[in-house]
Amino acid sequence: MKDLERIEDMYPELRFWLIDVPNPHYHGHIDGNDVYLNANHDDLDWLKTALHECSHWEFDNGDLSNRNEHRVLIAEKWANYAADHWPVGILG
């Protein structure tokens, strides 16, 4: 089983989509229960982005579209931390 499939199994409520976005700065986003990952990145980026977006899904609420709001910056910092410090052993 691939690592991304393990994340999908951990979050059966979410649907994961690979989409073609030619912008190298776009990694992915979540919209409702749909997680979009940039197909132009590698597997490791997909995993980190998927974990990042799952963290948003689990812990955030409300509109996080204004990247200049303090609470949005905190949410982004937490999602980055959660993706970088995912419990060892879950994926490998």
PDB file of N, CA and C in Angstrom:
ATOM      1  N   MET A   1       0.847  -1.179   0.000  1.00  0.00           N
ATOM      2  CA  MET A   1       0.000   0.000   0.000  1.00  0.00           C
ATOM      3  C   MET A   1       0.892   1.241   0.000  1.00  0.00           C
ATOM      4  N   LYS A   2       0.585   2.171  -0.890  1.00  0.00           N
ATOM      5  CA  LYS A   2       1.351   3.409  -0.952  1.00  0.00           C
ATOM      6  C   LYS A   2       0.995   4.303   0.234  1.00  0.00           C
ATOM      7  N   ASP A   3       1.918   5.184   0.593  1.00  0.00           N
ATOM      8  CA  ASP A   3       1.710   6.054   1.752  1.00  0.00           C
ATOM      9  C   ASP A   3       0.484   6.950   1.600  1.00  0.00           C
ATOM     10  N   LEU A   4       0.265   7.491   0.410  1.00  0.00           N
ATOM     11  CA  LEU A   4      -0.906   8.343   0.202  1.00  0.00           C
ATOM     12  C   LEU A   4      -2.189   7.538   0.410  1.00  0.00           C
ATOM     13  N   GLU A   5      -2.186   6.273   0.018  1.00  0.00           N
ATOM     14  CA  GLU A   5      -3.354   5.419   0.251  1.00  0.00           C
ATOM     15  C   GLU A   5      -3.591   5.206   1.743  1.00  0.00           C
ATOM     16  N   ARG A   6      -2.546   5.157   2.522  1.00  0.00           N
ATOM     17  CA  ARG A   6      -2.697   5.025   3.980  1.00  0.00           C
ATOM     18  C   ARG A   6      -3.372   6.261   4.562  1.00  0.00           C
ATOM     19  N   ILE A   7      -2.982   7.423   4.077  1.00  0.00           N
ATOM     20  CA  ILE A   7      -3.621   8.661   4.543  1.00  0.00           C
ATOM     21  C   ILE A   7      -5.088   8.654   4.134  1.00  0.00           C
ATOM     22  N   GLU A   8      -5.359   8.234   2.912  1.00  0.00           N
ATOM     23  CA  GLU A   8      -6.753   8.141   2.454  1.00  0.00           C
ATOM     24  C   GLU A   8      -7.555   7.200   3.342  1.00  0.00           C
ATOM     25  N   ASP A   9      -6.960   6.094   3.743  1.00  0.00           N
ATOM     26  CA  ASP A   9      -7.651   5.147   4.632  1.00  0.00           C
ATOM     27  C   ASP A   9      -7.873   5.719   6.022  1.00  0.00           C
ATOM     28  N   MET A  10      -6.959   6.574   6.480  1.00  0.00           N
ATOM     29  CA  MET A  10      -7.094   7.193   7.800  1.00  0.00           C
ATOM     30  C   MET A  10      -8.202   8.246   7.807  1.00  0.00           C
ATOM     31  N   TYR A  11      -8.519   8.796   6.661  1.00  0.00           N
ATOM     32  CA  TYR A  11      -9.527   9.853   6.540  1.00  0.00           C
ATOM     33  C   TYR A  11     -10.564   9.448   5.487  1.00  0.00           C
ATOM     34  N   PRO A  12     -11.409   8.457   5.793  1.00  0.00           N
ATOM     35  CA  PRO A  12     -12.378   7.996   4.793  1.00  0.00           C
ATOM     36  C   PRO A  12     -13.423   9.057   4.427  1.00  0.00           C
ATOM     37  N   GLU A  13     -13.563  10.088   5.254  1.00  0.00           N
ATOM     38  CA  GLU A  13     -14.527  11.160   4.967  1.00  0.00           C
ATOM     39  C   GLU A  13     -14.036  12.077   3.854  1.00  0.00           C
ATOM     40  N   LEU A  14     -12.736  12.061   3.591  1.00  0.00           N
ATOM     41  CA  LEU A  14     -12.139  12.967   2.618  1.00  0.00           C
ATOM     42  C   LEU A  14     -11.912  12.259   1.283  1.00  0.00           C
ATOM     43  N   ARG A  15     -11.993  13.035   0.214  1.00  0.00           N
ATOM     44  CA  ARG A  15     -11.669  12.542  -1.124  1.00  0.00           C
ATOM     45  C   ARG A  15     -10.421  13.279  -1.598  1.00  0.00           C
ATOM     46  N   PHE A  16      -9.473  12.537  -2.124  1.00  0.00           N
ATOM     47  CA  PHE A  16      -8.201  13.109  -2.555  1.00  0.00           C
ATOM     48  C   PHE A  16      -8.137  13.111  -4.078  1.00  0.00           C
ATOM     49  N   TRP A  17      -7.725  14.258  -4.627  1.00  0.00           N
ATOM     50  CA  TRP A  17      -7.660  14.439  -6.068  1.00  0.00           C
ATOM     51  C   TRP A  17      -6.280  14.969  -6.460  1.00  0.00           C
ATOM     52  N   LEU A  18      -5.711  14.413  -7.519  1.00  0.00           N
ATOM     53  CA  LEU A  18      -4.499  14.970  -8.112  1.00  0.00           C
ATOM     54  C   LEU A  18      -4.943  15.844  -9.277  1.00  0.00           C
ATOM     55  N   ILE A  19      -4.534  17.103  -9.244  1.00  0.00           N
ATOM     56  CA  ILE A  19      -4.912  18.032 -10.303  1.00  0.00           C
ATOM     57  C   ILE A  19      -3.657  18.659 -10.902  1.00  0.00           C
ATOM     58  N   ASP A  20      -3.736  19.003 -12.155  1.00  0.00           N
ATOM     59  CA  ASP A  20      -2.604  19.578 -12.876  1.00  0.00           C
ATOM     60  C   ASP A  20      -2.634  21.100 -12.738  1.00  0.00           C
ATOM     61  N   VAL A  21      -1.729  21.617 -11.898  1.00  0.00           N
ATOM     62  CA  VAL A  21      -1.580  23.060 -11.729  1.00  0.00           C
ATOM     63  C   VAL A  21      -0.117  23.383 -12.037  1.00  0.00           C
ATOM     64  N   PRO A  22       0.166  24.069 -13.150  1.00  0.00           N
ATOM     65  CA  PRO A  22       1.548  24.298 -13.556  1.00  0.00           C
ATOM     66  C   PRO A  22       2.322  25.294 -12.692  1.00  0.00           C
ATOM     67  N   ASN A  23       1.712  25.824 -11.645  1.00  0.00           N
ATOM     68  CA  ASN A  23       2.392  26.760 -10.748  1.00  0.00           C
ATOM     69  C   ASN A  23       3.170  25.971  -9.685  1.00  0.00           C
ATOM     70  N   PRO A  24       4.502  26.111  -9.629  1.00  0.00           N
ATOM     71  CA  PRO A  24       5.287  25.344  -8.651  1.00  0.00           C
ATOM     72  C   PRO A  24       5.029  25.754  -7.204  1.00  0.00           C
ATOM     73  N   HIS A  25       4.399  26.908  -6.974  1.00  0.00           N
ATOM     74  CA  HIS A  25       4.120  27.374  -5.615  1.00  0.00           C
ATOM     75  C   HIS A  25       2.815  26.804  -5.063  1.00  0.00           C
ATOM     76  N   TYR A  26       1.989  26.250  -5.943  1.00  0.00           N
ATOM     77  CA  TYR A  26       0.735  25.644  -5.494  1.00  0.00           C
ATOM     78  C   TYR A  26       0.993  24.185  -5.143  1.00  0.00           C
ATOM     79  N   HIS A  27       0.702  23.832  -3.903  1.00  0.00           N
ATOM     80  CA  HIS A  27       0.879  22.450  -3.454  1.00  0.00           C
ATOM     81  C   HIS A  27      -0.457  21.747  -3.311  1.00  0.00           C
ATOM     82  N   GLY A  28      -1.456  22.454  -2.826  1.00  0.00           N
ATOM     83  CA  GLY A  28      -2.765  21.851  -2.671  1.00  0.00           C
ATOM     84  C   GLY A  28      -3.651  22.690  -1.779  1.00  0.00           C
ATOM     85  N   HIS A  29      -4.894  22.256  -1.651  1.00  0.00           N
ATOM     86  CA  HIS A  29      -5.823  22.913  -0.741  1.00  0.00           C
ATOM     87  C   HIS A  29      -6.970  21.955  -0.440  1.00  0.00           C
ATOM     88  N   ILE A  30      -7.749  22.326   0.561  1.00  0.00           N
ATOM     89  CA  ILE A  30      -8.930  21.549   0.909  1.00  0.00           C
ATOM     90  C   ILE A  30     -10.149  22.437   0.712  1.00  0.00           C
ATOM     91  N   ASP A  31     -11.177  21.845   0.157  1.00  0.00           N
ATOM     92  CA  ASP A  31     -12.446  22.544  -0.055  1.00  0.00           C
ATOM     93  C   ASP A  31     -13.545  21.575   0.362  1.00  0.00           C
ATOM     94  N   GLY A  32     -14.118  21.820   1.529  1.00  0.00           N
ATOM     95  CA  GLY A  32     -15.090  20.874   2.072  1.00  0.00           C
ATOM     96  C   GLY A  32     -14.400  19.571   2.424  1.00  0.00           C
ATOM     97  N   ASN A  33     -14.842  18.482   1.809  1.00  0.00           N
ATOM     98  CA  ASN A  33     -14.226  17.177   2.056  1.00  0.00           C
ATOM     99  C   ASN A  33     -13.326  16.743   0.905  1.00  0.00           C
ATOM    100  N   ASP A  34     -13.017  17.656   0.014  1.00  0.00           N
ATOM    101  CA  ASP A  34     -12.158  17.361  -1.125  1.00  0.00           C
ATOM    102  C   ASP A  34     -10.776  17.970  -0.910  1.00  0.00           C
ATOM    103  N   VAL A  35      -9.753  17.113  -0.999  1.00  0.00           N
ATOM    104  CA  VAL A  35      -8.361  17.554  -0.857  1.00  0.00           C
ATOM    105  C   VAL A  35      -7.725  17.488  -2.244  1.00  0.00           C
ATOM    106  N   TYR A  36      -7.221  18.624  -2.698  1.00  0.00           N
ATOM    107  CA  TYR A  36      -6.611  18.719  -4.023  1.00  0.00           C
ATOM    108  C   TYR A  36      -5.094  18.811  -3.870  1.00  0.00           C
ATOM    109  N   LEU A  37      -4.373  17.956  -4.589  1.00  0.00           N
ATOM    110  CA  LEU A  37      -2.918  17.920  -4.555  1.00  0.00           C
ATOM    111  C   LEU A  37      -2.398  18.185  -5.968  1.00  0.00           C
ATOM    112  N   ASN A  38      -1.318  18.953  -6.061  1.00  0.00           N
ATOM    113  CA  ASN A  38      -0.742  19.291  -7.359  1.00  0.00           C
ATOM    114  C   ASN A  38      -0.016  18.074  -7.930  1.00  0.00           C
ATOM    115  N   ALA A  39      -0.506  17.580  -9.056  1.00  0.00           N
ATOM    116  CA  ALA A  39       0.077  16.397  -9.694  1.00  0.00           C
ATOM    117  C   ALA A  39       1.492  16.641 -10.195  1.00  0.00           C
ATOM    118  N   ASN A  40       1.909  17.899 -10.281  1.00  0.00           N
ATOM    119  CA  ASN A  40       3.242  18.218 -10.800  1.00  0.00           C
ATOM    120  C   ASN A  40       4.343  18.127  -9.747  1.00  0.00           C
ATOM    121  N   HIS A  41       3.987  17.790  -8.521  1.00  0.00           N
ATOM    122  CA  HIS A  41       4.984  17.624  -7.463  1.00  0.00           C
ATOM    123  C   HIS A  41       5.254  16.142  -7.235  1.00  0.00           C
ATOM    124  N   ASP A  42       6.252  15.846  -6.421  1.00  0.00           N
ATOM    125  CA  ASP A  42       6.603  14.445  -6.173  1.00  0.00           C
ATOM    126  C   ASP A  42       5.780  13.841  -5.033  1.00  0.00           C
ATOM    127  N   ASP A  43       5.963  12.546  -4.826  1.00  0.00           N
ATOM    128  CA  ASP A  43       5.195  11.804  -3.811  1.00  0.00           C
ATOM    129  C   ASP A  43       5.353  12.387  -2.414  1.00  0.00           C
ATOM    130  N   LEU A  44       6.562  12.775  -2.050  1.00  0.00           N
ATOM    131  CA  LEU A  44       6.802  13.322  -0.720  1.00  0.00           C
ATOM    132  C   LEU A  44       6.009  14.616  -0.515  1.00  0.00           C
ATOM    133  N   ASP A  45       5.976  15.470  -1.521  1.00  0.00           N
ATOM    134  CA  ASP A  45       5.200  16.701  -1.423  1.00  0.00           C
ATOM    135  C   ASP A  45       3.712  16.382  -1.289  1.00  0.00           C
ATOM    136  N   TRP A  46       3.227  15.392  -2.020  1.00  0.00           N
ATOM    137  CA  TRP A  46       1.820  14.995  -1.904  1.00  0.00           C
ATOM    138  C   TRP A  46       1.505  14.574  -0.473  1.00  0.00           C
ATOM    139  N   LEU A  47       2.406  13.797   0.126  1.00  0.00           N
ATOM    140  CA  LEU A  47       2.181  13.319   1.494  1.00  0.00           C
ATOM    141  C   LEU A  47       2.130  14.480   2.483  1.00  0.00           C
ATOM    142  N   LYS A  48       3.124  15.356   2.407  1.00  0.00           N
ATOM    143  CA  LYS A  48       3.162  16.490   3.337  1.00  0.00           C
ATOM    144  C   LYS A  48       1.956  17.401   3.131  1.00  0.00           C
ATOM    145  N   THR A  49       1.584  17.617   1.881  1.00  0.00           N
ATOM    146  CA  THR A  49       0.428  18.464   1.602  1.00  0.00           C
ATOM    147  C   THR A  49      -0.852  17.798   2.089  1.00  0.00           C
ATOM    148  N   ALA A  50      -0.980  16.500   1.865  1.00  0.00           N
ATOM    149  CA  ALA A  50      -2.172  15.779   2.334  1.00  0.00           C
ATOM    150  C   ALA A  50      -2.280  15.863   3.856  1.00  0.00           C
ATOM    151  N   LEU A  51      -1.188  15.654   4.563  1.00  0.00           N
ATOM    152  CA  LEU A  51      -1.210  15.750   6.025  1.00  0.00           C
ATOM    153  C   LEU A  51      -1.530  17.168   6.474  1.00  0.00           C
ATOM    154  N   HIS A  52      -0.979  18.148   5.788  1.00  0.00           N
ATOM    155  CA  HIS A  52      -1.240  19.556   6.088  1.00  0.00           C
ATOM    156  C   HIS A  52      -2.739  19.836   5.956  1.00  0.00           C
ATOM    157  N   GLU A  53      -3.320  19.416   4.843  1.00  0.00           N
ATOM    158  CA  GLU A  53      -4.741  19.693   4.606  1.00  0.00           C
ATOM    159  C   GLU A  53      -5.632  18.880   5.547  1.00  0.00           C
ATOM    160  N   CYS A  54      -5.237  17.672   5.892  1.00  0.00           N
ATOM    161  CA  CYS A  54      -5.999  16.877   6.874  1.00  0.00           C
ATOM    162  C   CYS A  54      -5.990  17.563   8.233  1.00  0.00           C
ATOM    163  N   SER A  55      -4.882  18.181   8.571  1.00  0.00           N
ATOM    164  CA  SER A  55      -4.796  18.929   9.821  1.00  0.00           C
ATOM    165  C   SER A  55      -5.788  20.084   9.819  1.00  0.00           C
ATOM    166  N   HIS A  56      -5.871  20.798   8.697  1.00  0.00           N
ATOM    167  CA  HIS A  56      -6.870  21.864   8.591  1.00  0.00           C
ATOM    168  C   HIS A  56      -8.279  21.292   8.776  1.00  0.00           C
ATOM    169  N   TRP A  57      -8.540  20.165   8.145  1.00  0.00           N
ATOM    170  CA  TRP A  57      -9.865  19.563   8.213  1.00  0.00           C
ATOM    171  C   TRP A  57     -10.230  19.177   9.650  1.00  0.00           C
ATOM    172  N   GLU A  58      -9.243  18.658  10.386  1.00  0.00           N
ATOM    173  CA  GLU A  58      -9.506  18.211  11.765  1.00  0.00           C
ATOM    174  C   GLU A  58      -9.636  19.365  12.750  1.00  0.00           C
ATOM    175  N   PHE A  59      -8.835  20.393  12.613  1.00  0.00           N
ATOM    176  CA  PHE A  59      -8.705  21.377  13.684  1.00  0.00           C
ATOM    177  C   PHE A  59      -9.246  22.773  13.372  1.00  0.00           C
ATOM    178  N   ASP A  60      -9.476  23.100  12.114  1.00  0.00           N
ATOM    179  CA  ASP A  60      -9.888  24.456  11.765  1.00  0.00           C
ATOM    180  C   ASP A  60     -11.380  24.525  11.497  1.00  0.00           C
ATOM    181  N   ASN A  61     -11.918  25.729  11.640  1.00  0.00           N
ATOM    182  CA  ASN A  61     -13.295  25.966  11.224  1.00  0.00           C
ATOM    183  C   ASN A  61     -13.412  27.413  10.766  1.00  0.00           C
ATOM    184  N   GLY A  62     -14.417  27.685   9.988  1.00  0.00           N
ATOM    185  CA  GLY A  62     -14.611  29.033   9.491  1.00  0.00           C
ATOM    186  C   GLY A  62     -13.832  29.304   8.224  1.00  0.00           C
ATOM    187  N   ASP A  63     -13.877  30.541   7.795  1.00  0.00           N
ATOM    188  CA  ASP A  63     -13.253  30.977   6.554  1.00  0.00           C
ATOM    189  C   ASP A  63     -11.779  31.285   6.795  1.00  0.00           C
ATOM    190  N   LEU A  64     -10.902  30.541   6.126  1.00  0.00           N
ATOM    191  CA  LEU A  64      -9.460  30.758   6.258  1.00  0.00           C
ATOM    192  C   LEU A  64      -8.861  31.309   4.965  1.00  0.00           C
ATOM    193  N   SER A  65      -9.673  31.984   4.165  1.00  0.00           N
ATOM    194  CA  SER A  65      -9.187  32.445   2.874  1.00  0.00           C
ATOM    195  C   SER A  65      -8.351  33.723   2.951  1.00  0.00           C
ATOM    196  N   ASN A  66      -8.495  34.520   4.009  1.00  0.00           N
ATOM    197  CA  ASN A  66      -7.715  35.757   4.134  1.00  0.00           C
ATOM    198  C   ASN A  66      -6.391  35.444   4.820  1.00  0.00           C
ATOM    199  N   ARG A  67      -5.343  35.295   4.009  1.00  0.00           N
ATOM    200  CA  ARG A  67      -4.041  34.865   4.528  1.00  0.00           C
ATOM    201  C   ARG A  67      -3.373  35.916   5.416  1.00  0.00           C
ATOM    202  N   ASN A  68      -3.953  37.105   5.529  1.00  0.00           N
ATOM    203  CA  ASN A  68      -3.373  38.142   6.376  1.00  0.00           C
ATOM    204  C   ASN A  68      -3.989  38.186   7.772  1.00  0.00           C
ATOM    205  N   GLU A  69      -5.050  37.444   7.994  1.00  0.00           N
ATOM    206  CA  GLU A  69      -5.662  37.409   9.324  1.00  0.00           C
ATOM    207  C   GLU A  69      -4.784  36.622  10.285  1.00  0.00           C
ATOM    208  N   HIS A  70      -4.716  37.080  11.508  1.00  0.00           N
ATOM    209  CA  HIS A  70      -3.881  36.435  12.524  1.00  0.00           C
ATOM    210  C   HIS A  70      -4.285  34.978  12.736  1.00  0.00           C
ATOM    211  N   ARG A  71      -5.592  34.709  12.844  1.00  0.00           N
ATOM    212  CA  ARG A  71      -6.023  33.331  13.101  1.00  0.00           C
ATOM    213  C   ARG A  71      -5.703  32.406  11.923  1.00  0.00           C
ATOM    214  N   VAL A  72      -5.667  32.952  10.719  1.00  0.00           N
ATOM    215  CA  VAL A  72      -5.306  32.152   9.551  1.00  0.00           C
ATOM    216  C   VAL A  72      -3.821  31.822   9.591  1.00  0.00           C
ATOM    217  N   LEU A  73      -3.010  32.785   9.966  1.00  0.00           N
ATOM    218  CA  LEU A  73      -1.570  32.543  10.093  1.00  0.00           C
ATOM    219  C   LEU A  73      -1.284  31.485  11.148  1.00  0.00           C
ATOM    220  N   ILE A  74      -2.018  31.528  12.248  1.00  0.00           N
ATOM    221  CA  ILE A  74      -1.858  30.512  13.295  1.00  0.00           C
ATOM    222  C   ILE A  74      -2.274  29.137  12.774  1.00  0.00           C
ATOM    223  N   ALA A  75      -3.386  29.086  12.050  1.00  0.00           N
ATOM    224  CA  ALA A  75      -3.857  27.821  11.488  1.00  0.00           C
ATOM    225  C   ALA A  75      -2.831  27.240  10.518  1.00  0.00           C
ATOM    226  N   GLU A  76      -2.236  28.087   9.687  1.00  0.00           N
ATOM    227  CA  GLU A  76      -1.212  27.623   8.746  1.00  0.00           C
ATOM    228  C   GLU A  76       0.023  27.116   9.491  1.00  0.00           C
ATOM    229  N   LYS A  77       0.430  27.835  10.523  1.00  0.00           N
ATOM    230  CA  LYS A  77       1.598  27.401  11.300  1.00  0.00           C
ATOM    231  C   LYS A  77       1.330  26.048  11.946  1.00  0.00           C
ATOM    232  N   TRP A  78       0.146  25.863  12.510  1.00  0.00           N
ATOM    233  CA  TRP A  78      -0.191  24.594  13.140  1.00  0.00           C
ATOM    234  C   TRP A  78      -0.224  23.471  12.104  1.00  0.00           C
ATOM    235  N   ALA A  79      -0.841  23.709  10.954  1.00  0.00           N
ATOM    236  CA  ALA A  79      -0.929  22.669   9.929  1.00  0.00           C
ATOM    237  C   ALA A  79       0.463  22.283   9.428  1.00  0.00           C
ATOM    238  N   ASN A  80       1.363  23.254   9.290  1.00  0.00           N
ATOM    239  CA  ASN A  80       2.743  22.941   8.905  1.00  0.00           C
ATOM    240  C   ASN A  80       3.424  22.104   9.970  1.00  0.00           C
ATOM    241  N   TYR A  81       3.231  22.476  11.230  1.00  0.00           N
ATOM    242  CA  TYR A  81       3.833  21.714  12.329  1.00  0.00           C
ATOM    243  C   TYR A  81       3.290  20.288  12.347  1.00  0.00           C
ATOM    244  N   ALA A  82       1.979  20.151  12.222  1.00  0.00           N
ATOM    245  CA  ALA A  82       1.362  18.823  12.266  1.00  0.00           C
ATOM    246  C   ALA A  82       1.873  17.937  11.134  1.00  0.00           C
ATOM    247  N   ALA A  83       2.015  18.497   9.937  1.00  0.00           N
ATOM    248  CA  ALA A  83       2.507  17.715   8.801  1.00  0.00           C
ATOM    249  C   ALA A  83       3.961  17.312   8.987  1.00  0.00           C
ATOM    250  N   ASP A  84       4.766  18.202   9.574  1.00  0.00           N
ATOM    251  CA  ASP A  84       6.188  17.907   9.767  1.00  0.00           C
ATOM    252  C   ASP A  84       6.455  16.964  10.928  1.00  0.00           C
ATOM    253  N   HIS A  85       5.538  16.889  11.880  1.00  0.00           N
ATOM    254  CA  HIS A  85       5.762  16.079  13.082  1.00  0.00           C
ATOM    255  C   HIS A  85       4.725  14.977  13.236  1.00  0.00           C
ATOM    256  N   TRP A  86       4.277  14.475  12.101  1.00  0.00           N
ATOM    257  CA  TRP A  86       3.288  13.389  12.115  1.00  0.00           C
ATOM    258  C   TRP A  86       3.860  12.227  12.907  1.00  0.00           C
ATOM    259  N   PRO A  87       3.029  11.531  13.693  1.00  0.00           N
ATOM    260  CA  PRO A  87       3.547  10.418  14.511  1.00  0.00           C
ATOM    261  C   PRO A  87       4.348   9.409  13.701  1.00  0.00           C
ATOM    262  N   VAL A  88       5.539   9.140  14.154  1.00  0.00           N
ATOM    263  CA  VAL A  88       6.420   8.178  13.476  1.00  0.00           C
ATOM    264  C   VAL A  88       5.773   6.798  13.537  1.00  0.00           C
ATOM    265  N   GLY A  89       5.851   6.075  12.451  1.00  0.00           N
ATOM    266  CA  GLY A  89       5.318   4.732  12.417  1.00  0.00           C
ATOM    267  C   GLY A  89       3.985   4.614  11.688  1.00  0.00           C
ATOM    268  N   ILE A  90       3.261   5.716  11.571  1.00  0.00           N
ATOM    269  CA  ILE A  90       1.966   5.634  10.890  1.00  0.00           C
ATOM    270  C   ILE A  90       2.185   5.385   9.401  1.00  0.00           C
ATOM    271  N   LEU A  91       3.164   6.044   8.825  1.00  0.00           N
ATOM    272  CA  LEU A  91       3.371   5.926   7.399  1.00  0.00           C
ATOM    273  C   LEU A  91       4.510   4.992   7.011  1.00  0.00           C
ATOM    274  N   GLY A  92       5.189   4.435   7.955  1.00  0.00           N
ATOM    275  CA  GLY A  92       6.280   3.624   7.496  1.00  0.00           C
ATOM    276  C   GLY A  92       6.796   2.645   8.433  1.00  0.00           C
TER     277      GLY A  92
END
